[in-house]
Amino acid sequence: MERWVGKVAIVTGASSGIGAAVVQRLARAGMITVGLARRVERIEALREDLPAEAGQRIQAHACDVTDEASILAAFEIVKRQFGGVDVLINNAGVAKPQVALLTPGNTQDLRTVLDTNVLGLVLCTREAYHSMRARAVAGHIVNVNSIAGHKYFAFPNLNVYGASKYAVTAITETLRNDLRNENSKIKVTSISPGLVRTELIPDMPEFHRLPMLEAEDVAGAILYALGTPPHVQVHELIIKPVGESF
């Protein structure tokens, strides 16, 4: 991680779970870490668990990744404050387990999942790429995917969540091909965890009996990918808790 010390990382969905763990790990590693989320106060509270020097490297900005104007405003703030972004962690994600595909009146819930997990990721990636290219930065884009992006799981009421993660898998490959065609040295990594103990897990007994990763485990995998030499790209990293049967 030495080459990233003093560089700028943006983490979406930074107010809880994997995003919050990543923000703290990147700040400890010496990166200026900009957390984006709607609940800014929760990002700011992450400083309390860090040494003062690391906590000062955390910046919090309000951003709703379902709103393009909000994304553009956040990236513009980062440009004005720090010149641009070197690392993007596309972590923002949502599920709506209270509805199924056939639930009446579910349109807004389905749109929220797709706009957050798919379109928001693409728009953040687009803005990060242009920031990196304009400054000739060999940056790194990490998409927090899921094992649900590689295999269908018949969990109740996953609605379009699995489809959104399959889209992330395809988008990651498309992005990697586009960057190769541009002769870019920007790296792209997909991190696909199994079940992770976060607020995204439905409060249902059948879930809580299952083996789970902790958010810190996924953060460690992300830092591993970021810490590889410039010529090494971690293409896809699947991590599961011991004992998971999926």
mmCIF file of C-alpha atoms in Angstrom:
data_model
loop_
_atom_site.group_PDB
_atom_site.id
_atom_site.type_symbol
_atom_site.label_atom_id
_atom_site.label_comp_id
_atom_site.label_asym_id
_atom_site.label_seq_id
_atom_site.Cartn_x
_atom_site.Cartn_y
_atom_site.Cartn_z
ATOM 1 C CA MET A 1 0.000 0.000 0.000
ATOM 2 C CA GLU A 2 3.034 2.318 0.148
ATOM 3 C CA ARG A 3 2.438 3.778 -3.311
ATOM 4 C CA TRP A 4 -1.009 4.980 -2.247
ATOM 5 C CA VAL A 5 0.158 6.962 0.797
ATOM 6 C CA GLY A 6 -1.073 10.544 0.431
ATOM 7 C CA LYS A 7 -3.267 9.608 -2.542
ATOM 8 C CA VAL A 8 -7.040 10.067 -2.680
ATOM 9 C CA ALA A 9 -9.638 7.310 -2.383
ATOM 10 C CA ILE A 10 -13.405 7.640 -2.765
ATOM 11 C CA VAL A 11 -15.586 5.048 -1.029
ATOM 12 C CA THR A 12 -19.301 4.969 -1.804
ATOM 13 C CA GLY A 13 -21.793 3.623 0.715
ATOM 14 C CA ALA A 14 -19.308 4.611 3.416
ATOM 15 C CA SER A 15 -21.650 5.068 6.373
ATOM 16 C CA SER A 16 -21.857 1.431 7.491
ATOM 17 C CA GLY A 17 -20.788 -2.145 6.881
ATOM 18 C CA ILE A 18 -18.097 -2.828 4.309
ATOM 19 C CA GLY A 19 -17.830 0.818 3.285
ATOM 20 C CA ALA A 20 -17.190 1.996 6.824
ATOM 21 C CA ALA A 21 -14.557 -0.705 7.370
ATOM 22 C CA VAL A 22 -12.812 0.224 4.120
ATOM 23 C CA VAL A 23 -12.772 3.935 4.996
ATOM 24 C CA GLN A 24 -11.025 3.202 8.283
ATOM 25 C CA ARG A 25 -8.516 0.787 6.741
ATOM 26 C CA LEU A 26 -7.580 3.179 3.933
ATOM 27 C CA ALA A 27 -7.161 6.081 6.346
ATOM 28 C CA ARG A 28 -4.908 3.935 8.543
ATOM 29 C CA ALA A 29 -2.898 3.031 5.433
ATOM 30 C CA GLY A 30 -2.186 6.705 4.754
ATOM 31 C CA MET A 31 -4.743 7.548 2.088
ATOM 32 C CA ILE A 32 -6.903 10.671 2.033
ATOM 33 C CA THR A 33 -10.222 8.864 2.190
ATOM 34 C CA VAL A 34 -13.442 10.491 1.037
ATOM 35 C CA GLY A 35 -16.524 8.671 2.248
ATOM 36 C CA LEU A 36 -19.709 9.246 0.282
ATOM 37 C CA ALA A 37 -23.123 8.425 1.715
ATOM 38 C CA ARG A 38 -26.410 10.045 2.620
ATOM 39 C CA ARG A 39 -25.708 9.689 6.357
ATOM 40 C CA VAL A 40 -22.656 11.922 6.595
ATOM 41 C CA GLU A 41 -22.655 11.991 10.384
ATOM 42 C CA ARG A 42 -21.991 8.254 10.481
ATOM 43 C CA ILE A 43 -18.902 8.663 8.297
ATOM 44 C CA GLU A 44 -17.618 11.456 10.512
ATOM 45 C CA ALA A 45 -18.091 9.216 13.554
ATOM 46 C CA LEU A 46 -15.620 6.706 12.061
ATOM 47 C CA ARG A 47 -12.787 9.030 13.099
ATOM 48 C CA GLU A 48 -13.486 8.275 16.766
ATOM 49 C CA ASP A 49 -12.111 4.723 16.464
ATOM 50 C CA LEU A 50 -8.848 5.808 14.816
ATOM 51 C CA PRO A 51 -5.663 7.521 15.954
ATOM 52 C CA ALA A 52 -6.048 11.282 15.492
ATOM 53 C CA GLU A 53 -3.547 11.345 12.620
ATOM 54 C CA ALA A 54 -5.480 8.714 10.646
ATOM 55 C CA GLY A 55 -8.855 10.186 11.535
ATOM 56 C CA GLN A 56 -7.852 13.523 10.026
ATOM 57 C CA ARG A 57 -7.506 11.820 6.652
ATOM 58 C CA ILE A 58 -11.231 10.936 6.558
ATOM 59 C CA GLN A 59 -13.455 13.348 4.651
ATOM 60 C CA ALA A 60 -17.232 12.920 4.593
ATOM 61 C CA HIS A 61 -19.523 14.222 1.874
ATOM 62 C CA ALA A 62 -23.230 13.704 1.301
ATOM 63 C CA CYS A 63 -23.980 11.774 -1.857
ATOM 64 C CA ASP A 64 -26.933 9.768 -3.125
ATOM 65 C CA VAL A 65 -25.640 7.487 -5.865
ATOM 66 C CA THR A 66 -29.155 7.146 -7.312
ATOM 67 C CA ASP A 67 -28.953 10.855 -8.219
ATOM 68 C CA GLU A 68 -26.525 11.795 -10.995
ATOM 69 C CA ALA A 69 -26.395 15.433 -9.907
ATOM 70 C CA SER A 70 -25.375 14.319 -6.424
ATOM 71 C CA ILE A 71 -22.579 12.152 -7.854
ATOM 72 C CA LEU A 72 -21.276 14.945 -10.075
ATOM 73 C CA ALA A 73 -21.316 17.400 -7.171
ATOM 74 C CA ALA A 74 -19.366 14.993 -4.943
ATOM 75 C CA PHE A 75 -16.660 14.391 -7.546
ATOM 76 C CA GLU A 76 -16.414 18.119 -8.195
ATOM 77 C CA ILE A 77 -15.821 18.721 -4.476
ATOM 78 C CA VAL A 78 -13.031 16.114 -4.490
ATOM 79 C CA LYS A 79 -11.501 17.769 -7.552
ATOM 80 C CA ARG A 80 -11.537 21.198 -5.915
ATOM 81 C CA GLN A 81 -10.174 19.966 -2.595
ATOM 82 C CA PHE A 82 -7.632 17.363 -3.684
ATOM 83 C CA GLY A 83 -7.213 17.590 -7.455
ATOM 84 C CA GLY A 84 -9.020 14.332 -8.199
ATOM 85 C CA VAL A 85 -9.335 10.695 -7.241
ATOM 86 C CA ASP A 86 -6.754 7.895 -7.459
ATOM 87 C CA VAL A 87 -8.766 4.954 -6.085
ATOM 88 C CA LEU A 88 -12.516 4.328 -6.308
ATOM 89 C CA ILE A 89 -14.265 1.739 -4.161
ATOM 90 C CA ASN A 90 -17.741 1.171 -5.617
ATOM 91 C CA ASN A 91 -19.314 -0.209 -2.467
ATOM 92 C CA ALA A 92 -22.799 1.357 -2.321
ATOM 93 C CA GLY A 93 -25.411 -1.361 -2.534
ATOM 94 C CA VAL A 94 -28.948 -2.027 -1.430
ATOM 95 C CA ALA A 95 -31.487 -4.834 -1.343
ATOM 96 C CA LYS A 96 -35.225 -4.615 -0.782
ATOM 97 C CA PRO A 97 -36.123 -7.965 0.830
ATOM 98 C CA GLN A 98 -39.600 -6.795 1.755
ATOM 99 C CA VAL A 99 -40.721 -7.111 -1.877
ATOM 100 C CA ALA A 100 -40.601 -9.826 -4.518
ATOM 101 C CA LEU A 101 -40.543 -9.390 -8.277
ATOM 102 C CA LEU A 102 -44.304 -9.885 -8.417
ATOM 103 C CA THR A 103 -45.245 -7.734 -5.421
ATOM 104 C CA PRO A 104 -47.875 -5.175 -6.475
ATOM 105 C CA GLY A 105 -46.626 -1.597 -6.562
ATOM 106 C CA ASN A 106 -42.967 -2.564 -6.182
ATOM 107 C CA THR A 107 -41.667 -0.310 -8.966
ATOM 108 C CA GLN A 108 -39.843 2.224 -6.802
ATOM 109 C CA ASP A 109 -38.140 -0.472 -4.729
ATOM 110 C CA LEU A 110 -36.914 -2.224 -7.864
ATOM 111 C CA ARG A 111 -35.682 1.062 -9.334
ATOM 112 C CA THR A 112 -33.813 1.840 -6.116
ATOM 113 C CA VAL A 113 -31.922 -1.463 -6.274
ATOM 114 C CA LEU A 114 -30.968 -1.030 -9.927
ATOM 115 C CA ASP A 115 -30.156 2.670 -9.646
ATOM 116 C CA THR A 116 -27.935 2.057 -6.611
ATOM 117 C CA ASN A 117 -26.236 -1.202 -7.496
ATOM 118 C CA VAL A 118 -25.857 -0.729 -11.249
ATOM 119 C CA LEU A 119 -26.311 2.783 -12.608
ATOM 120 C CA GLY A 120 -24.756 4.495 -9.588
ATOM 121 C CA LEU A 121 -21.703 2.254 -9.900
ATOM 122 C CA VAL A 122 -21.362 3.050 -13.616
ATOM 123 C CA LEU A 123 -21.679 6.808 -13.118
ATOM 124 C CA CYS A 124 -19.145 6.887 -10.276
ATOM 125 C CA THR A 125 -16.780 4.805 -12.387
ATOM 126 C CA ARG A 126 -17.171 7.168 -15.326
ATOM 127 C CA GLU A 127 -16.327 10.206 -13.224
ATOM 128 C CA ALA A 128 -13.379 8.492 -11.535
ATOM 129 C CA TYR A 129 -11.972 7.351 -14.876
ATOM 130 C CA HIS A 130 -12.004 10.844 -16.352
ATOM 131 C CA SER A 131 -10.365 12.210 -13.201
ATOM 132 C CA MET A 132 -7.619 9.594 -13.432
ATOM 133 C CA ARG A 133 -7.105 10.022 -17.165
ATOM 134 C CA ALA A 134 -6.902 13.813 -16.958
ATOM 135 C CA ARG A 135 -4.033 13.512 -14.471
ATOM 136 C CA ALA A 136 -2.371 10.466 -16.106
ATOM 137 C CA VAL A 137 -2.958 8.424 -12.946
ATOM 138 C CA ALA A 138 -2.649 4.636 -13.040
ATOM 139 C CA GLY A 139 -5.466 4.318 -10.540
ATOM 140 C CA HIS A 140 -7.556 1.436 -9.290
ATOM 141 C CA ILE A 141 -11.317 0.851 -9.391
ATOM 142 C CA VAL A 142 -12.760 -1.803 -7.084
ATOM 143 C CA ASN A 143 -16.325 -3.023 -7.529
ATOM 144 C CA VAL A 144 -17.806 -4.657 -4.445
ATOM 145 C CA ASN A 145 -19.737 -7.447 -6.106
ATOM 146 C CA SER A 146 -21.213 -10.614 -4.557
ATOM 147 C CA ILE A 147 -21.253 -14.347 -5.070
ATOM 148 C CA ALA A 148 -24.835 -13.578 -6.144
ATOM 149 C CA GLY A 149 -23.249 -11.989 -9.212
ATOM 150 C CA HIS A 150 -21.946 -15.382 -10.318
ATOM 151 C CA LYS A 151 -24.640 -17.867 -9.315
ATOM 152 C CA TYR A 152 -28.390 -17.676 -8.731
ATOM 153 C CA PHE A 153 -29.538 -18.260 -5.157
ATOM 154 C CA ALA A 154 -33.173 -19.007 -4.406
ATOM 155 C CA PHE A 155 -33.375 -16.863 -1.267
ATOM 156 C CA PRO A 156 -36.816 -15.391 -0.597
ATOM 157 C CA ASN A 157 -37.448 -11.887 -1.903
ATOM 158 C CA LEU A 158 -34.055 -11.193 -3.457
ATOM 159 C CA ASN A 159 -36.059 -9.602 -6.315
ATOM 160 C CA VAL A 160 -33.574 -7.905 -8.680
ATOM 161 C CA TYR A 161 -30.608 -7.925 -6.273
ATOM 162 C CA GLY A 162 -29.027 -10.973 -7.907
ATOM 163 C CA ALA A 163 -29.627 -9.534 -11.362
ATOM 164 C CA SER A 164 -27.991 -6.274 -10.286
ATOM 165 C CA LYS A 165 -24.875 -8.141 -9.144
ATOM 166 C CA TYR A 166 -24.766 -10.172 -12.369
ATOM 167 C CA ALA A 167 -24.768 -6.767 -14.064
ATOM 168 C CA VAL A 168 -21.772 -5.715 -11.947
ATOM 169 C CA THR A 169 -19.900 -8.796 -13.166
ATOM 170 C CA ALA A 170 -20.622 -7.914 -16.801
ATOM 171 C CA ILE A 171 -19.880 -4.208 -16.255
ATOM 172 C CA THR A 172 -16.526 -5.047 -14.676
ATOM 173 C CA GLU A 173 -15.513 -7.079 -17.734
ATOM 174 C CA THR A 174 -16.773 -4.373 -20.093
ATOM 175 C CA LEU A 175 -14.820 -1.737 -18.190
ATOM 176 C CA ARG A 176 -11.666 -3.812 -18.239
ATOM 177 C CA ASN A 177 -11.978 -4.232 -22.011
ATOM 178 C CA ASP A 178 -12.646 -0.518 -22.546
ATOM 179 C CA LEU A 179 -9.584 0.402 -20.479
ATOM 180 C CA ARG A 180 -7.444 -2.041 -22.427
ATOM 181 C CA ASN A 181 -8.633 -0.464 -25.693
ATOM 182 C CA GLU A 182 -7.648 2.940 -24.278
ATOM 183 C CA ASN A 183 -4.164 1.616 -23.391
ATOM 184 C CA SER A 184 -4.934 2.615 -19.814
ATOM 185 C CA LYS A 185 -2.988 1.336 -16.819
ATOM 186 C CA ILE A 186 -5.992 1.752 -14.511
ATOM 187 C CA LYS A 187 -6.720 -1.525 -12.747
ATOM 188 C CA VAL A 188 -10.196 -2.970 -12.164
ATOM 189 C CA THR A 189 -11.012 -5.546 -9.513
ATOM 190 C CA SER A 190 -14.259 -7.292 -8.603
ATOM 191 C CA ILE A 191 -14.535 -8.439 -4.983
ATOM 192 C CA SER A 192 -17.289 -11.011 -4.516
ATOM 193 C CA PRO A 193 -17.976 -11.959 -0.906
ATOM 194 C CA GLY A 194 -20.392 -14.515 0.399
ATOM 195 C CA LEU A 195 -22.699 -13.548 3.221
ATOM 196 C CA VAL A 196 -21.366 -10.594 5.219
ATOM 197 C CA ARG A 197 -22.726 -9.502 8.593
ATOM 198 C CA THR A 198 -23.980 -6.020 7.668
ATOM 199 C CA GLU A 199 -27.225 -4.056 7.720
ATOM 200 C CA LEU A 200 -27.978 -5.496 4.281
ATOM 201 C CA ILE A 201 -28.694 -8.950 5.756
ATOM 202 C CA PRO A 202 -32.440 -9.387 6.338
ATOM 203 C CA ASP A 203 -33.443 -9.764 9.971
ATOM 204 C CA MET A 204 -34.642 -13.330 9.445
ATOM 205 C CA PRO A 205 -33.649 -16.399 11.511
ATOM 206 C CA GLU A 206 -32.731 -18.447 8.435
ATOM 207 C CA PHE A 207 -30.017 -15.917 7.586
ATOM 208 C CA HIS A 208 -28.560 -15.424 11.043
ATOM 209 C CA ARG A 209 -27.925 -19.148 11.487
ATOM 210 C CA LEU A 210 -25.600 -19.159 8.475
ATOM 211 C CA PRO A 211 -21.805 -18.668 8.536
ATOM 212 C CA MET A 212 -20.908 -15.060 7.721
ATOM 213 C CA LEU A 213 -17.916 -12.899 6.981
ATOM 214 C CA GLU A 214 -17.369 -9.659 8.849
ATOM 215 C CA ALA A 215 -17.089 -6.330 7.031
ATOM 216 C CA GLU A 216 -13.445 -6.142 8.096
ATOM 217 C CA ASP A 217 -12.752 -9.377 6.183
ATOM 218 C CA VAL A 218 -13.928 -7.801 2.934
ATOM 219 C CA ALA A 219 -11.988 -4.619 3.674
ATOM 220 C CA GLY A 220 -8.863 -6.755 4.048
ATOM 221 C CA ALA A 221 -9.482 -8.336 0.649
ATOM 222 C CA ILE A 222 -9.849 -4.904 -0.929
ATOM 223 C CA LEU A 223 -6.572 -3.702 0.577
ATOM 224 C CA TYR A 224 -4.869 -6.868 -0.651
ATOM 225 C CA ALA A 225 -5.973 -6.081 -4.227
ATOM 226 C CA LEU A 226 -4.891 -2.450 -3.884
ATOM 227 C CA GLY A 227 -1.525 -3.501 -2.497
ATOM 228 C CA THR A 228 -0.454 -5.541 -5.511
ATOM 229 C CA PRO A 229 2.371 -4.203 -7.734
ATOM 230 C CA PRO A 230 1.386 -1.909 -10.638
ATOM 231 C CA HIS A 231 1.725 -4.724 -13.200
ATOM 232 C CA VAL A 232 -0.498 -7.137 -11.220
ATOM 233 C CA GLN A 233 -4.283 -6.937 -11.496
ATOM 234 C CA VAL A 234 -6.504 -9.000 -9.227
ATOM 235 C CA HIS A 235 -9.218 -9.799 -11.720
ATOM 236 C CA GLU A 236 -11.834 -11.414 -9.489
ATOM 237 C CA LEU A 237 -11.598 -12.300 -5.807
ATOM 238 C CA ILE A 238 -14.268 -14.524 -4.255
ATOM 239 C CA ILE A 239 -14.197 -14.863 -0.473
ATOM 240 C CA LYS A 240 -16.547 -16.934 1.655
ATOM 241 C CA PRO A 241 -16.849 -17.792 5.319
ATOM 242 C CA VAL A 242 -15.668 -21.254 6.304
ATOM 243 C CA GLY A 243 -18.640 -23.598 6.250
ATOM 244 C CA GLU A 244 -20.696 -21.665 3.718
ATOM 245 C CA SER A 245 -22.516 -24.113 1.470
ATOM 246 C CA PHE A 246 -23.430 -21.868 -1.458
#
